[in-house]
mmCIF file of C-alpha atoms and ligand atoms in Angstrom:
data_model
loop_
_atom_site.group_PDB
_atom_site.id
_atom_site.type_symbol
_atom_site.label_atom_id
_atom_site.label_comp_id
_atom_site.label_asym_id
_atom_site.label_seq_id
_atom_site.Cartn_x
_atom_site.Cartn_y
_atom_site.Cartn_z
ATOM 1 C CA UNK A 51 -23.104 7.156 43.014
ATOM 2 C CA UNK A 52 -23.093 5.225 39.581
ATOM 3 C CA UNK A 53 -23.019 7.768 36.718
ATOM 4 C CA UNK A 54 -24.743 5.862 34.381
ATOM 5 C CA UNK A 55 -27.930 5.315 36.892
ATOM 6 C CA UNK A 56 -27.622 9.098 37.729
ATOM 7 C CA UNK A 57 -27.937 10.394 34.119
ATOM 8 C CA UNK A 58 -31.123 8.133 33.765
ATOM 9 C CA UNK A 59 -32.397 9.160 36.265
ATOM 10 C CA UNK A 60 -32.306 12.358 36.037
ATOM 11 C CA UNK A 61 -33.451 12.368 32.480
ATOM 12 C CA UNK A 62 -36.872 11.185 33.755
ATOM 13 C CA UNK A 63 -36.864 12.351 36.978
ATOM 14 C CA UNK A 64 -39.770 15.174 36.540
ATOM 15 C CA UNK A 65 -41.600 12.149 34.689
ATOM 16 C CA UNK A 66 -41.419 10.368 38.395
ATOM 17 C CA UNK A 67 -42.393 13.452 40.241
ATOM 18 C CA UNK A 68 -45.382 13.996 37.898
ATOM 19 C CA UNK A 69 -46.539 10.543 38.808
ATOM 20 C CA UNK A 70 -46.458 11.551 42.119
ATOM 21 C CA UNK A 71 -48.494 14.777 42.043
ATOM 22 C CA UNK A 72 -50.674 13.115 39.348
ATOM 23 C CA UNK A 73 -51.967 10.149 42.091
ATOM 24 C CA UNK A 74 -52.055 12.524 44.723
ATOM 25 C CA UNK A 75 -54.081 15.192 43.084
ATOM 26 C CA UNK A 76 -56.077 12.391 41.710
ATOM 27 C CA UNK A 77 -57.128 9.842 44.735
ATOM 28 C CA UNK A 78 -59.366 6.956 43.745
ATOM 29 C CA UNK A 79 -60.667 4.246 46.224
ATOM 30 C CA UNK A 80 -59.139 0.398 45.606
ATOM 31 C CA UNK A 81 -61.030 -1.425 42.643
ATOM 32 C CA UNK A 82 -61.342 1.909 41.201
ATOM 33 C CA UNK A 83 -58.061 3.672 40.723
ATOM 34 C CA UNK A 84 -59.433 4.263 36.741
ATOM 35 C CA UNK A 85 -57.568 7.382 36.355
ATOM 36 C CA UNK A 86 -54.508 6.712 38.003
ATOM 37 C CA UNK A 87 -54.413 2.968 36.735
ATOM 38 C CA UNK A 88 -54.065 4.617 32.716
ATOM 39 C CA UNK A 89 -52.157 7.244 33.496
ATOM 40 C CA UNK A 90 -49.228 4.879 34.717
ATOM 41 C CA UNK A 91 -49.857 2.167 32.055
ATOM 42 C CA UNK A 92 -50.080 5.508 29.538
ATOM 43 C CA UNK A 93 -46.606 6.541 30.822
ATOM 44 C CA UNK A 94 -44.921 3.078 30.319
ATOM 45 C CA UNK A 95 -46.519 2.285 26.931
ATOM 46 C CA UNK A 96 -44.734 5.745 25.939
ATOM 47 C CA UNK A 97 -41.384 5.346 27.495
ATOM 48 C CA UNK A 98 -41.100 1.490 25.285
ATOM 49 C CA UNK A 99 -42.410 -1.243 27.545
ATOM 50 C CA UNK A 100 -45.471 -3.755 26.825
ATOM 51 C CA UNK A 101 -47.883 -3.476 28.703
ATOM 52 C CA UNK A 102 -50.990 -5.698 29.441
ATOM 53 C CA UNK A 103 -53.765 -3.504 30.954
ATOM 54 C CA UNK A 104 -56.133 -4.330 31.621
ATOM 55 C CA UNK A 105 -54.765 -8.006 33.935
ATOM 56 C CA UNK A 106 -56.015 -11.012 35.044
ATOM 57 C CA UNK A 107 -59.322 -9.609 34.747
ATOM 58 C CA UNK A 108 -58.871 -6.645 37.420
ATOM 59 C CA UNK A 109 -59.546 -3.743 35.554
ATOM 60 C CA UNK A 110 -57.308 -1.590 37.520
ATOM 61 C CA UNK A 111 -54.663 -4.070 37.426
ATOM 62 C CA UNK A 112 -51.449 -4.201 34.631
ATOM 63 C CA UNK A 113 -48.605 -5.958 33.811
ATOM 64 C CA UNK A 114 -45.586 -4.126 32.266
ATOM 65 C CA UNK A 115 -42.539 -5.391 30.760
ATOM 66 C CA UNK A 116 -38.993 -3.983 29.357
ATOM 67 C CA UNK A 117 -36.032 -6.493 28.184
ATOM 68 C CA UNK A 118 -35.572 -9.762 27.803
ATOM 69 C CA UNK A 119 -38.579 -12.013 28.564
ATOM 70 C CA UNK A 120 -36.812 -14.844 29.197
ATOM 71 C CA UNK A 121 -33.787 -13.523 31.516
ATOM 72 C CA UNK A 122 -34.236 -12.780 35.395
ATOM 73 C CA UNK A 123 -37.402 -10.823 35.968
ATOM 74 C CA UNK A 124 -36.734 -8.202 38.470
ATOM 75 C CA UNK A 125 -40.460 -6.822 39.414
ATOM 76 C CA UNK A 126 -41.669 -3.611 41.112
ATOM 77 C CA UNK A 127 -45.069 -3.754 42.509
ATOM 78 C CA UNK A 128 -47.183 -0.284 42.379
ATOM 79 C CA UNK A 129 -49.882 0.413 44.739
ATOM 80 C CA UNK A 130 -52.473 3.187 44.012
ATOM 81 C CA UNK A 131 -55.373 3.058 45.830
ATOM 82 C CA UNK A 132 -56.370 6.185 48.376
ATOM 83 C CA UNK A 133 -58.704 6.025 51.645
ATOM 84 C CA UNK A 134 -61.734 6.829 52.242
ATOM 85 C CA UNK A 135 -62.995 10.117 54.588
ATOM 86 C CA UNK A 136 -60.450 13.282 54.979
ATOM 87 C CA UNK A 137 -60.646 16.323 54.646
ATOM 88 C CA UNK A 138 -64.542 18.459 55.980
ATOM 89 C CA UNK A 139 -66.358 16.668 52.719
ATOM 90 C CA UNK A 140 -64.447 12.698 53.780
ATOM 91 C CA UNK A 141 -63.536 12.571 50.637
ATOM 92 C CA UNK A 142 -60.936 9.790 49.396
ATOM 93 C CA UNK A 143 -57.017 10.741 49.818
ATOM 94 C CA UNK A 144 -53.588 9.792 50.021
ATOM 95 C CA UNK A 145 -52.360 9.363 53.609
ATOM 96 C CA UNK A 146 -50.655 6.078 52.854
ATOM 97 C CA UNK A 147 -48.340 7.379 50.809
ATOM 98 C CA UNK A 148 -49.294 5.144 47.696
ATOM 99 C CA UNK A 149 -48.718 8.062 44.978
ATOM 100 C CA UNK A 150 -44.961 8.070 46.311
ATOM 101 C CA UNK A 151 -44.947 3.781 46.212
ATOM 102 C CA UNK A 152 -46.609 3.881 42.475
ATOM 103 C CA UNK A 153 -43.882 6.312 41.772
ATOM 104 C CA UNK A 154 -40.819 4.663 43.319
ATOM 105 C CA UNK A 155 -41.777 1.344 41.527
ATOM 106 C CA UNK A 156 -42.614 3.451 37.708
ATOM 107 C CA UNK A 157 -39.547 5.919 38.211
ATOM 108 C CA UNK A 158 -36.629 3.003 38.985
ATOM 109 C CA UNK A 159 -38.615 0.671 35.787
ATOM 110 C CA UNK A 160 -38.266 3.721 33.913
ATOM 111 C CA UNK A 161 -34.751 4.505 34.825
ATOM 112 C CA UNK A 162 -33.913 1.285 34.015
ATOM 113 C CA UNK A 163 -35.322 1.263 30.735
ATOM 114 C CA UNK A 164 -33.165 4.295 30.048
ATOM 115 C CA UNK A 165 -29.436 1.907 30.701
ATOM 116 C CA UNK A 166 -27.231 0.778 27.585
ATOM 117 C CA UNK A 167 -27.823 -2.980 28.135
ATOM 118 C CA UNK A 168 -29.915 -4.855 30.929
ATOM 119 C CA UNK A 169 -27.324 -7.722 30.626
ATOM 120 C CA UNK A 170 -30.491 -10.074 29.688
ATOM 121 C CA UNK A 171 -32.546 -8.856 32.491
ATOM 122 C CA UNK A 172 -36.113 -8.234 32.304
ATOM 123 C CA UNK A 173 -38.000 -5.236 34.212
ATOM 124 C CA UNK A 174 -41.231 -5.330 35.027
ATOM 125 C CA UNK A 175 -43.862 -3.105 37.201
ATOM 126 C CA UNK A 176 -46.968 -5.061 38.428
ATOM 127 C CA UNK A 177 -50.266 -2.725 38.984
ATOM 128 C CA UNK A 178 -51.709 -4.200 41.909
ATOM 129 C CA UNK A 179 -55.224 -2.641 43.249
ATOM 130 C CA UNK A 180 -56.516 -2.607 46.225
ATOM 131 C CA UNK A 181 -53.979 -3.249 48.742
ATOM 132 C CA UNK A 182 -56.249 -1.048 51.669
ATOM 133 C CA UNK A 183 -59.553 -3.220 50.730
ATOM 134 C CA UNK A 184 -59.325 -6.289 48.758
ATOM 135 C CA UNK A 185 -56.212 -7.152 48.519
ATOM 136 C CA UNK A 186 -55.282 -7.596 44.710
ATOM 137 C CA UNK A 187 -52.399 -8.992 45.243
ATOM 138 C CA UNK A 188 -53.967 -12.072 46.216
ATOM 139 C CA UNK A 189 -55.955 -12.465 43.300
ATOM 140 C CA UNK A 190 -52.980 -12.265 41.135
ATOM 141 C CA UNK A 191 -50.715 -14.295 43.049
ATOM 142 C CA UNK A 192 -53.990 -17.089 42.777
ATOM 143 C CA UNK A 193 -53.908 -16.242 38.751
ATOM 144 C CA UNK A 194 -50.481 -17.182 38.450
ATOM 145 C CA UNK A 195 -49.335 -13.365 38.003
ATOM 146 C CA UNK A 196 -46.099 -14.052 39.762
ATOM 147 C CA UNK A 197 -45.576 -17.555 38.571
ATOM 148 C CA UNK A 198 -42.625 -16.331 36.264
ATOM 149 C CA UNK A 199 -41.046 -13.307 39.094
ATOM 150 C CA UNK A 200 -37.426 -13.470 40.423
ATOM 151 C CA UNK A 201 -37.563 -11.098 42.414
ATOM 152 C CA UNK A 202 -39.972 -8.439 44.038
ATOM 153 C CA UNK A 203 -39.408 -4.955 45.672
ATOM 154 C CA UNK A 204 -41.402 -2.114 46.915
ATOM 155 C CA UNK A 205 -40.928 0.528 49.748
ATOM 156 C CA UNK A 206 -43.727 2.655 51.907
ATOM 157 C CA UNK A 207 -43.604 6.028 53.325
ATOM 158 C CA UNK A 208 -43.649 5.632 57.133
ATOM 159 C CA UNK A 209 -42.603 7.807 59.924
ATOM 160 C CA UNK A 210 -39.193 6.714 60.028
ATOM 161 C CA UNK A 211 -37.166 4.755 57.565
ATOM 162 C CA UNK A 212 -36.823 1.196 58.660
ATOM 163 C CA UNK A 213 -35.220 -2.137 56.450
ATOM 164 C CA UNK A 214 -36.658 -4.279 59.395
ATOM 165 C CA UNK A 215 -40.045 -3.743 58.491
ATOM 166 C CA UNK A 216 -42.781 -6.434 59.613
ATOM 167 C CA UNK A 217 -46.358 -7.195 58.528
ATOM 168 C CA UNK A 218 -48.914 -8.743 60.885
ATOM 169 C CA UNK A 219 -50.657 -11.778 58.687
ATOM 170 C CA UNK A 220 -54.650 -10.892 58.782
ATOM 171 C CA UNK A 221 -57.516 -12.434 59.030
ATOM 172 C CA UNK A 222 -60.805 -10.720 58.375
ATOM 173 C CA UNK A 223 -64.069 -12.172 59.581
ATOM 174 C CA UNK A 224 -67.675 -11.197 58.983
ATOM 175 C CA UNK A 225 -70.364 -12.373 61.617
ATOM 176 C CA UNK A 226 -73.815 -11.918 60.528
ATOM 177 C CA UNK A 227 -76.415 -12.531 63.090
ATOM 178 C CA UNK A 228 -79.746 -13.650 61.849
ATOM 179 C CA UNK A 229 -82.903 -13.224 64.841
ATOM 180 C CA UNK A 230 -86.837 -12.866 64.796
ATOM 181 C CA UNK A 231 -88.347 -9.624 65.118
ATOM 182 C CA UNK A 232 -90.892 -8.311 67.366
ATOM 183 C CA UNK A 233 -92.314 -5.198 68.988
ATOM 184 C CA UNK A 234 -89.770 -4.011 71.569
ATOM 185 C CA UNK A 235 -91.936 -3.111 74.360
ATOM 186 C CA UNK A 236 -95.283 -5.390 73.658
ATOM 187 C CA UNK A 237 -93.585 -8.493 72.294
ATOM 188 C CA UNK A 238 -90.193 -8.647 73.679
ATOM 189 C CA UNK A 239 -90.392 -12.544 74.446
ATOM 190 C CA UNK A 240 -91.855 -13.356 71.394
ATOM 191 C CA UNK A 241 -88.012 -11.921 69.716
ATOM 192 C CA UNK A 242 -85.230 -13.158 69.109
ATOM 193 C CA UNK A 243 -82.461 -10.583 69.451
ATOM 194 C CA UNK A 244 -79.752 -10.356 66.915
ATOM 195 C CA UNK A 245 -77.828 -7.423 68.134
ATOM 196 C CA UNK A 246 -77.569 -8.836 71.572
ATOM 197 C CA UNK A 247 -75.380 -11.713 69.836
ATOM 198 C CA UNK A 248 -73.371 -8.898 68.279
ATOM 199 C CA UNK A 249 -72.442 -7.385 71.664
ATOM 200 C CA UNK A 250 -72.450 -11.299 73.136
ATOM 201 C CA UNK A 251 -69.912 -11.611 70.397
ATOM 202 C CA UNK A 252 -67.605 -8.405 71.484
ATOM 203 C CA UNK A 253 -67.792 -9.545 75.360
ATOM 204 C CA UNK A 254 -66.552 -12.930 74.598
ATOM 205 C CA UNK A 255 -63.717 -11.352 72.402
ATOM 206 C CA UNK A 256 -62.963 -8.744 75.256
ATOM 207 C CA UNK A 257 -62.594 -11.714 77.984
ATOM 208 C CA UNK A 258 -60.266 -13.539 75.369
ATOM 209 C CA UNK A 259 -57.621 -10.789 74.953
ATOM 210 C CA UNK A 260 -56.351 -11.793 77.999
ATOM 211 C CA UNK A 261 -55.332 -15.110 77.212
ATOM 212 C CA UNK A 262 -53.408 -14.430 73.207
ATOM 213 C CA UNK A 263 -49.967 -13.595 72.987
ATOM 214 C CA UNK A 264 -49.336 -9.575 73.114
ATOM 215 C CA UNK A 265 -48.892 -9.548 69.017
ATOM 216 C CA UNK A 266 -52.073 -10.130 68.316
ATOM 217 C CA UNK A 267 -54.407 -7.449 67.295
ATOM 218 C CA UNK A 268 -58.545 -7.477 67.751
ATOM 219 C CA UNK A 269 -60.505 -4.468 66.572
ATOM 220 C CA UNK A 270 -64.076 -4.812 65.177
ATOM 221 C CA UNK A 271 -67.116 -2.268 64.219
ATOM 222 C CA UNK A 272 -70.913 -3.289 64.155
ATOM 223 C CA UNK A 273 -71.919 -2.534 60.443
ATOM 224 C CA UNK A 274 -75.614 -3.006 61.514
ATOM 225 C CA UNK A 275 -77.243 -2.906 64.333
ATOM 226 C CA UNK A 276 -80.902 -3.062 63.264
ATOM 227 C CA UNK A 277 -83.447 -0.515 62.584
ATOM 228 C CA UNK A 278 -85.124 1.612 65.692
ATOM 229 C CA UNK A 279 -85.197 0.411 69.648
ATOM 230 C CA UNK A 280 -89.111 -0.251 69.362
ATOM 231 C CA UNK A 281 -87.908 -3.254 66.793
ATOM 232 C CA UNK A 282 -85.984 -6.338 69.225
ATOM 233 C CA UNK A 283 -83.481 -6.685 65.992
ATOM 234 C CA UNK A 284 -83.873 -9.413 63.509
ATOM 235 C CA UNK A 285 -80.279 -9.256 61.803
ATOM 236 C CA UNK A 286 -77.051 -7.786 62.999
ATOM 237 C CA UNK A 287 -74.102 -7.733 61.815
ATOM 238 C CA UNK A 288 -69.953 -7.129 63.283
ATOM 239 C CA UNK A 289 -66.786 -7.084 61.465
ATOM 240 C CA UNK A 290 -63.543 -7.982 63.167
ATOM 241 C CA UNK A 291 -59.837 -7.666 61.557
ATOM 242 C CA UNK A 292 -58.035 -10.235 64.076
ATOM 243 C CA UNK A 293 -54.083 -9.927 63.114
ATOM 244 C CA UNK A 294 -51.167 -11.552 64.648
ATOM 245 C CA UNK A 295 -47.032 -12.328 64.008
ATOM 246 C CA UNK A 296 -47.616 -15.465 62.157
ATOM 247 C CA UNK A 297 -49.554 -17.176 60.034
ATOM 248 C CA UNK A 298 -50.074 -20.115 62.206
ATOM 249 C CA UNK A 299 -50.582 -18.803 65.226
ATOM 250 C CA UNK A 300 -53.184 -16.193 63.641
ATOM 251 C CA UNK A 301 -55.046 -19.291 62.284
ATOM 252 C CA UNK A 302 -55.613 -20.289 66.645
ATOM 253 C CA UNK A 303 -56.395 -17.240 67.265
ATOM 254 C CA UNK A 304 -59.067 -17.050 64.385
ATOM 255 C CA UNK A 305 -60.829 -20.245 66.152
ATOM 256 C CA UNK A 306 -61.185 -18.953 69.073
ATOM 257 C CA UNK A 307 -62.906 -15.216 67.438
ATOM 258 C CA UNK A 308 -65.360 -17.425 65.469
ATOM 259 C CA UNK A 309 -66.399 -19.715 68.825
ATOM 260 C CA UNK A 310 -67.357 -16.723 70.566
ATOM 261 C CA UNK A 311 -69.926 -15.925 67.872
ATOM 262 C CA UNK A 312 -70.759 -19.380 67.643
ATOM 263 C CA UNK A 313 -71.159 -19.030 71.416
ATOM 264 C CA UNK A 314 -73.117 -15.777 71.349
ATOM 265 C CA UNK A 315 -75.329 -17.769 68.874
ATOM 266 C CA UNK A 316 -76.092 -20.690 71.142
ATOM 267 C CA UNK A 317 -76.854 -17.928 73.822
ATOM 268 C CA UNK A 318 -79.333 -16.058 72.052
ATOM 269 C CA UNK A 319 -80.947 -18.559 69.349
ATOM 270 C CA UNK A 320 -80.004 -15.931 66.534
ATOM 271 C CA UNK A 321 -78.376 -17.973 63.940
ATOM 272 C CA UNK A 322 -75.108 -16.922 62.734
ATOM 273 C CA UNK A 323 -73.390 -16.855 59.476
ATOM 274 C CA UNK A 324 -69.610 -16.295 58.866
ATOM 275 C CA UNK A 325 -67.416 -15.322 56.186
ATOM 276 C CA UNK A 326 -64.231 -13.631 54.878
ATOM 277 C CA UNK A 327 -65.543 -10.222 53.520
ATOM 278 C CA UNK A 328 -62.134 -9.362 52.238
ATOM 279 C CA UNK A 329 -58.932 -11.805 51.522
ATOM 280 C CA UNK A 330 -56.879 -12.630 54.262
ATOM 281 C CA UNK A 331 -52.962 -11.484 54.342
ATOM 282 C CA UNK A 332 -50.015 -13.506 55.337
ATOM 283 C CA UNK A 333 -47.067 -12.561 57.867
ATOM 284 C CA UNK A 334 -44.133 -10.674 55.414
ATOM 285 C CA UNK A 335 -41.602 -12.719 55.153
ATOM 286 C CA UNK A 336 -37.830 -10.981 55.587
ATOM 287 C CA UNK A 337 -35.312 -11.889 52.378
ATOM 288 C CA UNK A 338 -32.135 -10.318 54.184
ATOM 289 C CA UNK A 339 -29.803 -11.543 51.117
ATOM 290 C CA UNK A 340 -32.233 -8.486 49.225
ATOM 291 C CA UNK A 341 -32.261 -6.401 52.371
ATOM 292 C CA UNK A 342 -28.548 -5.638 52.130
ATOM 293 C CA UNK A 343 -28.813 -5.481 48.798
ATOM 294 C CA UNK A 344 -30.903 -2.855 49.171
ATOM 295 C CA UNK A 345 -29.595 -1.336 52.082
ATOM 296 C CA UNK A 346 -26.062 -0.763 49.956
ATOM 297 C CA UNK A 347 -27.862 0.511 47.029
ATOM 298 C CA UNK A 348 -29.792 2.912 49.275
ATOM 299 C CA UNK A 349 -26.647 4.192 51.881
ATOM 300 C CA UNK A 350 -24.776 4.347 47.899
ATOM 301 C CA UNK A 351 -28.181 6.843 46.815
ATOM 302 C CA UNK A 352 -27.930 9.169 50.136
ATOM 303 C CA UNK A 353 -30.274 7.272 52.746
ATOM 304 C CA UNK A 354 -29.342 6.160 55.483
ATOM 305 C CA UNK A 355 -31.006 6.904 58.797
ATOM 306 C CA UNK A 356 -32.187 3.396 59.358
ATOM 307 C CA UNK A 357 -33.912 2.999 62.533
ATOM 308 C CA UNK A 358 -32.994 -0.071 65.057
ATOM 309 C CA UNK A 359 -35.479 -2.391 66.189
ATOM 310 C CA UNK A 360 -38.596 -4.407 64.589
ATOM 311 C CA UNK A 361 -41.108 -2.210 62.867
ATOM 312 C CA UNK A 362 -45.001 -2.951 62.606
ATOM 313 C CA UNK A 363 -46.968 -1.465 60.363
ATOM 314 C CA UNK A 364 -49.950 -3.237 59.948
ATOM 315 C CA UNK A 365 -50.716 -6.001 57.461
ATOM 316 C CA UNK A 366 -50.358 -5.749 53.888
ATOM 317 C CA UNK A 367 -50.496 -8.102 51.039
ATOM 318 C CA UNK A 368 -47.046 -8.074 49.540
ATOM 319 C CA UNK A 369 -46.650 -10.445 52.698
ATOM 320 C CA UNK A 370 -48.500 -13.277 50.849
ATOM 321 C CA UNK A 371 -46.413 -12.144 47.695
ATOM 322 C CA UNK A 372 -43.262 -12.469 49.902
ATOM 323 C CA UNK A 373 -44.399 -16.440 50.785
ATOM 324 C CA UNK A 374 -44.276 -17.047 46.990
ATOM 325 C CA UNK A 375 -41.381 -14.884 45.920
ATOM 326 C CA UNK A 376 -38.085 -13.725 47.648
ATOM 327 C CA UNK A 377 -39.294 -10.005 48.178
ATOM 328 C CA UNK A 378 -38.118 -6.947 49.528
ATOM 329 C CA UNK A 379 -40.262 -4.410 51.691
ATOM 330 C CA UNK A 380 -39.160 -2.039 53.675
ATOM 331 C CA UNK A 381 -40.014 1.613 54.416
ATOM 332 C CA UNK A 382 -38.491 5.154 54.346
ATOM 333 C CA UNK A 383 -39.256 7.688 56.826
ATOM 334 C CA UNK A 384 -40.933 11.542 55.505
ATOM 335 C CA UNK A 385 -41.993 14.440 58.504
ATOM 336 C CA UNK A 386 -41.752 15.360 61.624
ATOM 337 C CA UNK A 387 -42.801 12.776 63.306
ATOM 338 C CA UNK A 388 -45.987 14.425 64.764
ATOM 339 C CA UNK A 389 -48.335 11.833 62.409
ATOM 340 C CA UNK A 390 -47.596 8.503 60.812
ATOM 341 C CA UNK A 391 -50.221 6.988 57.847
ATOM 342 C CA UNK A 392 -53.719 7.027 57.669
ATOM 343 C CA UNK A 393 -53.589 10.360 60.095
ATOM 344 C CA UNK A 394 -55.546 13.203 57.638
ATOM 345 C CA UNK A 395 -52.049 15.252 59.045
ATOM 346 C CA UNK A 396 -50.040 12.600 57.222
ATOM 347 C CA UNK A 397 -51.119 13.801 53.867
ATOM 348 C CA UNK A 398 -48.846 17.124 54.507
ATOM 349 C CA UNK A 399 -45.695 14.883 54.260
ATOM 350 C CA UNK A 400 -46.470 12.059 51.710
ATOM 351 C CA UNK A 401 -45.797 14.413 47.951
ATOM 352 C CA UNK A 402 -43.840 17.352 50.036
ATOM 353 C CA UNK A 403 -40.352 18.028 49.109
ATOM 354 C CA UNK A 404 -39.076 15.624 51.113
ATOM 355 C CA UNK A 405 -41.120 12.810 49.603
ATOM 356 C CA UNK A 406 -40.076 14.005 46.409
ATOM 357 C CA UNK A 407 -35.917 13.675 47.129
ATOM 358 C CA UNK A 408 -36.066 10.728 48.989
ATOM 359 C CA UNK A 409 -38.387 9.133 45.991
ATOM 360 C CA UNK A 410 -35.815 9.457 43.345
ATOM 361 C CA UNK A 411 -33.485 8.256 46.097
ATOM 362 C CA UNK A 412 -35.540 5.500 46.505
ATOM 363 C CA UNK A 413 -36.045 4.940 42.571
ATOM 364 C CA UNK A 414 -32.377 5.086 41.926
ATOM 365 C CA UNK A 415 -31.457 2.385 44.953
ATOM 366 C CA UNK A 416 -34.515 -0.027 43.382
ATOM 367 C CA UNK A 417 -32.410 0.772 39.521
ATOM 368 C CA UNK A 418 -28.626 -0.227 41.550
ATOM 369 C CA UNK A 419 -30.387 -3.156 43.609
ATOM 370 C CA UNK A 420 -31.905 -4.895 40.092
ATOM 371 C CA UNK A 421 -29.244 -4.194 37.891
ATOM 372 C CA UNK A 422 -26.946 -5.699 40.788
ATOM 373 C CA UNK A 423 -28.822 -8.871 39.793
ATOM 374 C CA UNK A 424 -28.841 -8.960 36.345
ATOM 375 C CA UNK A 425 -24.907 -8.451 36.734
ATOM 376 C CA UNK A 426 -24.071 -10.563 39.254
ATOM 377 C CA UNK A 427 -26.186 -14.107 39.065
ATOM 378 C CA UNK A 428 -24.369 -15.017 42.300
ATOM 379 C CA UNK A 429 -25.556 -12.275 44.103
ATOM 380 C CA UNK A 430 -29.481 -13.866 43.046
ATOM 381 C CA UNK A 431 -28.458 -17.609 43.939
ATOM 382 C CA UNK A 432 -28.195 -16.094 47.653
ATOM 383 C CA UNK A 433 -31.330 -15.164 47.503
ATOM 384 C CA UNK A 434 -32.626 -17.974 45.997
ATOM 385 C CA UNK A 435 -30.940 -20.324 48.586
ATOM 386 C CA UNK A 436 -32.239 -18.418 52.100
ATOM 387 C CA UNK A 437 -35.501 -17.991 50.232
ATOM 388 C CA UNK A 438 -35.874 -22.195 49.735
ATOM 389 C CA UNK A 439 -33.971 -22.369 53.318
ATOM 390 C CA UNK A 440 -37.286 -20.166 54.737
ATOM 391 C CA UNK A 441 -39.576 -22.392 52.557
ATOM 392 C CA UNK A 442 -38.076 -25.445 54.066
ATOM 393 C CA UNK A 443 -38.593 -24.072 57.856
ATOM 394 C CA UNK A 444 -42.137 -23.895 57.153
HETATM 395 ZN ZN1 ZN B 535 -53.167 1.952 54.505
HETATM 396 ZN ZN1 ZN B 536 -50.123 1.898 52.518
#
C-alpha cells in the first residue's frame, strides 16, 4: 500500500467514519436531506474545498472542488437519501447504505486533499439527492453539472463484492383513469368504472409478460382504487416500474405497456392520462479501463473477494451519468448473505465494523485510482478512447 495515501487516510479516518455514523443516525428521505447535505458541506468547507450549495437549484445538492479548476476533473458522487418504512414506527432508514456511499465519496476526496500535490488535477464531489425516487442526477446532468467532468467513481453496498455490476434501464409510468361515479347497486349501469380499467391494465400486462425478454421487470401498485365499494370509482390510478437491460428494448416494452392501459381505457370507456411520475434512468455503461484501474487499487487496499458473473442491482440514476461521462460503478459486499439492500435486516450491516473497515479501504482505492489518472495521462486517454468507441456503437 502506498505510504502517502495511507498516511493521508489515517489523518482523516475518524472524519470518514463519522460521516457514515452521522448519516446513519440522521436518515432523511430524498430531496429532504437537509441535515445530511449540510453536514457534508460543512466538512468539505473546513477541509479547504470550494463549495457550491445549494447546487443547480436543488436545495440538497452540492458541488465541492479541490485543486486546479482547469485540470483533469475526477468526481466522486455522494448519495445520502434514505428509504421509508422501517421499524415499528415505519421511519426512514439507510437500508440501501447511502450513509456509506456518501462517506466513501467524501472520504476519498478528503484523502486526496491531503496529498502534497495533485499533478494539476481537480478533485470534485457532487452531492446527488434523491437517488431512490426522483433521481436528481438526471436533473443535474440536464443542468450541465457533468459537462466539465472527466471521470466519475461510485461504489454501493451489496451482498457480494462485484465489479461487473449492471443496472437496468427503467421507466416509471403512471396511468390515471377517469370514469363516472354512480350508485354501485341502484345505478351501476350509469357509471364508468375507472377501477375496472386499472384491473384490465394489470391483466393486459400479465398476458404480455410471456412475450417479453427474461431481463424485463414490470412491477406495479394501485395507488388509488376508489373511495368505497358502494360508489362506482370515478378515478383510479396505478403506477408501474418497467425495466430492461438496455434502453432500446425498454422503449419497445414501454410502448406495449402503455398500449395495455390504452386498451383498458377503450374497453371501459374510462379516459386515461399517461405520465412519468419520476425520471427515467438508462442502463449502466461499464468502462472496462476504469474498472481495471479500480480493481488494481482495491486489491492494493486489501479487497479482492470479487464475485464473478453479472450482478444485477436494479436501476440507478448513475446509468444516465455513465452515458455522458466515463464512469466506474461497483458493489462492495457486506454482511453474511442473510439480507440484501432495502431489507430491514440489511440495516445491521450498512454501518457495521465490517462496513467501516471496507469504507476506509474503498476510500483509499478511489484516491489511488484518481491519483493514477492525474499522474498518468495515458491512462485517462485509454478510458476516453473506450468511452468514445462505445458512444459510436450506440
Ligand atoms: Zn436503494
Ligand atoms: Zn442505493
